[in-house]
PDB file of C-alpha atoms in Angstrom:
ATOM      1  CA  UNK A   1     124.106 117.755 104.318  1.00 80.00           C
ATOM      2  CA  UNK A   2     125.230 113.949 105.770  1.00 84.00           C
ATOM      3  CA  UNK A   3     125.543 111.560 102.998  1.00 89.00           C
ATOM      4  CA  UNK A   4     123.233 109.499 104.432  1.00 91.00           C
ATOM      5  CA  UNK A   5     120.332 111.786 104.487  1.00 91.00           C
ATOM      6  CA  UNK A   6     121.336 113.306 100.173  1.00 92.00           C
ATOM      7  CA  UNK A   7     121.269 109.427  99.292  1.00 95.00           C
ATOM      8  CA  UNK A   8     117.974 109.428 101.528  1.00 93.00           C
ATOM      9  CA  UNK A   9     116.629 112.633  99.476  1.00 94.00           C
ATOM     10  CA  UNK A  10     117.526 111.273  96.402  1.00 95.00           C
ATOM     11  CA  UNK A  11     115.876 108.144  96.663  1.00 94.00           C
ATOM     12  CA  UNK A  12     112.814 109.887  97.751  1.00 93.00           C
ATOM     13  CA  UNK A  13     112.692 112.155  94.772  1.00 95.00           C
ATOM     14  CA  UNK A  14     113.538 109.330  91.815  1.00 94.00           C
ATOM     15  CA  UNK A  15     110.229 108.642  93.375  1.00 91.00           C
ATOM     16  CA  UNK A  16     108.200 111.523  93.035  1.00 93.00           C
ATOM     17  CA  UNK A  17     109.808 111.572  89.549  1.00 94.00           C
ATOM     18  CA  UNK A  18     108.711 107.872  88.542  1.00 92.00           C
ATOM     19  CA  UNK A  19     105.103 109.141  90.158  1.00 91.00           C
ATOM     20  CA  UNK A  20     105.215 112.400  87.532  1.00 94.00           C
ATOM     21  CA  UNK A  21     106.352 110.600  84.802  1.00 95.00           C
ATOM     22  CA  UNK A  22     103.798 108.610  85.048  1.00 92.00           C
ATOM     23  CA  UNK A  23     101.001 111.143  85.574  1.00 95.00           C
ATOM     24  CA  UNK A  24     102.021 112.400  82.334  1.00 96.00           C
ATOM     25  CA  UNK A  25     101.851 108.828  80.305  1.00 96.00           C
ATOM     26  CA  UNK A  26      98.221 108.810  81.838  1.00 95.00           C
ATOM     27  CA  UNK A  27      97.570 112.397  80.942  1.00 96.00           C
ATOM     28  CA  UNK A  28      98.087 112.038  77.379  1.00 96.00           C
ATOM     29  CA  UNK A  29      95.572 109.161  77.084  1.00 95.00           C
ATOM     30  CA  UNK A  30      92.032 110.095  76.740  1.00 94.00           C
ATOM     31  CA  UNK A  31      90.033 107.907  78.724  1.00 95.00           C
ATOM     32  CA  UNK A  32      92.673 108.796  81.812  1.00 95.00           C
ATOM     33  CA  UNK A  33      90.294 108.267  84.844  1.00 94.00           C
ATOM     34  CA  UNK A  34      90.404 111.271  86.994  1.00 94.00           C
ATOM     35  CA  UNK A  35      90.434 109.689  90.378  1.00 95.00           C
ATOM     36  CA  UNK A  36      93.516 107.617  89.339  1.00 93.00           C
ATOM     37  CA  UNK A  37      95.718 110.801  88.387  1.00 94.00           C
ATOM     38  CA  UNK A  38      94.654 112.162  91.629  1.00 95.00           C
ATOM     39  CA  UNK A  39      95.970 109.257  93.555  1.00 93.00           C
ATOM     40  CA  UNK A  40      99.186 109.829  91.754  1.00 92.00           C
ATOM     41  CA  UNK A  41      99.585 113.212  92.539  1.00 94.00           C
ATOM     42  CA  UNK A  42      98.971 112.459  95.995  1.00 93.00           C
ATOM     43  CA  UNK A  43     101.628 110.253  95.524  1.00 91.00           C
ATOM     44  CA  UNK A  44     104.093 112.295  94.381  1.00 94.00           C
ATOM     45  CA  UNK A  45     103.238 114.979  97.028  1.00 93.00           C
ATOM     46  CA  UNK A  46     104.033 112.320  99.668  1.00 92.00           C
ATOM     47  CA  UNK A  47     107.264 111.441  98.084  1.00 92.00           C
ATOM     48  CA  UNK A  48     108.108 115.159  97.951  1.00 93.00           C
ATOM     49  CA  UNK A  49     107.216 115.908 101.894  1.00 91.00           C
ATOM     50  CA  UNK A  50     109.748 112.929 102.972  1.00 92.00           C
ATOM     51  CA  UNK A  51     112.066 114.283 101.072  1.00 93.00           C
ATOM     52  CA  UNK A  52     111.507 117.155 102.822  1.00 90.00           C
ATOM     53  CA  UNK A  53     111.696 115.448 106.150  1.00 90.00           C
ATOM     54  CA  UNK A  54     114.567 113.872 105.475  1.00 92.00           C
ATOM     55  CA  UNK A  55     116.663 117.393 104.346  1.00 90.00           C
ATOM     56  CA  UNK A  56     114.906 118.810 107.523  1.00 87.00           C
ATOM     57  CA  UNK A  57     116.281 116.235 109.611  1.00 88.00           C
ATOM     58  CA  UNK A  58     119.597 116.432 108.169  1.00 88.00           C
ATOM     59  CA  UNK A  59     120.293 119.917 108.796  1.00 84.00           C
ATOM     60  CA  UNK A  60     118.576 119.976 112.539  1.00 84.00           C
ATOM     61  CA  UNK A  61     121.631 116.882 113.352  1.00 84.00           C
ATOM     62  CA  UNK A  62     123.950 118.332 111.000  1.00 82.00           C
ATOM     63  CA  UNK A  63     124.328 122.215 112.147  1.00 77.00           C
ATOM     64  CA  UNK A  64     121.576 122.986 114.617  1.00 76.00           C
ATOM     65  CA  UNK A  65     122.231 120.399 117.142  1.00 73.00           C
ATOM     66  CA  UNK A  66     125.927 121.262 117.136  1.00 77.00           C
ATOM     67  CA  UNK A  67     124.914 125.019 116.608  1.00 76.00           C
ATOM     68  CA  UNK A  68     126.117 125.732 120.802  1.00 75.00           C
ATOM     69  CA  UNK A  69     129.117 124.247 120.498  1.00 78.00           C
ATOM     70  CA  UNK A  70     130.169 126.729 117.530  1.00 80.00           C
ATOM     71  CA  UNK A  71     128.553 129.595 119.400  1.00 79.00           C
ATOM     72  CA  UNK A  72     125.901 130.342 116.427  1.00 79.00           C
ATOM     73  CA  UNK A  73     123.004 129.821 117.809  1.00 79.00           C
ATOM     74  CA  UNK A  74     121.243 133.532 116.895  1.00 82.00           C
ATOM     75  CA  UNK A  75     122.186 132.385 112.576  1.00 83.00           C
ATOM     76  CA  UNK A  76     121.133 129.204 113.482  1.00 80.00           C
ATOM     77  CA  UNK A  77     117.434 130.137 114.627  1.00 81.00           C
ATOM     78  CA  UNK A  78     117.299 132.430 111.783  1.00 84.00           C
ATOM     79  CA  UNK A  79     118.372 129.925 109.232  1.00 80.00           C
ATOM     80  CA  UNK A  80     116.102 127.637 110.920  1.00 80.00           C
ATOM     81  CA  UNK A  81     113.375 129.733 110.753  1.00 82.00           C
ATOM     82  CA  UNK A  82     113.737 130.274 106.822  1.00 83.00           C
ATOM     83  CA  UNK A  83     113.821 126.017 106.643  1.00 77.00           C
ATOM     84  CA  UNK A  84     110.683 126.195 108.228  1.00 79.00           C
ATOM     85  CA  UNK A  85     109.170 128.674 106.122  1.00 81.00           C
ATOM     86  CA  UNK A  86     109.184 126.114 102.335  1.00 74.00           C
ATOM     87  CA  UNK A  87     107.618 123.509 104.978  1.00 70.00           C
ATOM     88  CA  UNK A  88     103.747 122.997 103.974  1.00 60.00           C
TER      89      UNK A  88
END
């Protein structure tokens, strides 16, 4: 994976993390409002899917884009295809 896109990914998940941690806090009070921990989660789902994105993107420039020139194309669709598969 380019180094730009794991520092990418990381950043993206210390996000989703600060999210959960937080869900938690809120979770462990008793007058937690429901709609609140909702918008969290939806938070850290949307921190989660551009992480995704950005591992996605990183491996389509990274080995399928160059995946002709190494004459791999057949792996390449298959490994592609099994990417595709933990997308939501």
């Amino acid at each position: 994976m380019p180094a730009d896109a794991r520092k990418r990914a990381r950043h993206r998940l210390s996000i989703a993390r600060g999210h959960l941690e937080s869900i938690v806090k809120m979770l462990e009070k008793e007058d937690v409002y429901c709609v609140d921990v909702l918008r969290q989660i939806k938070a850290v789902q949307g921190a989660l899917s551009g992480a995704s994105d950005v591992v996605l993107r990183g491996h389509l420039e990274a080995h399928v884009a160059t995946a002709a020139e190494r004459g791999d194309t057949v792996e390449i669709v298959e490994e592609l295809m099994e990417a595709l598969r933990y997308r939501s």
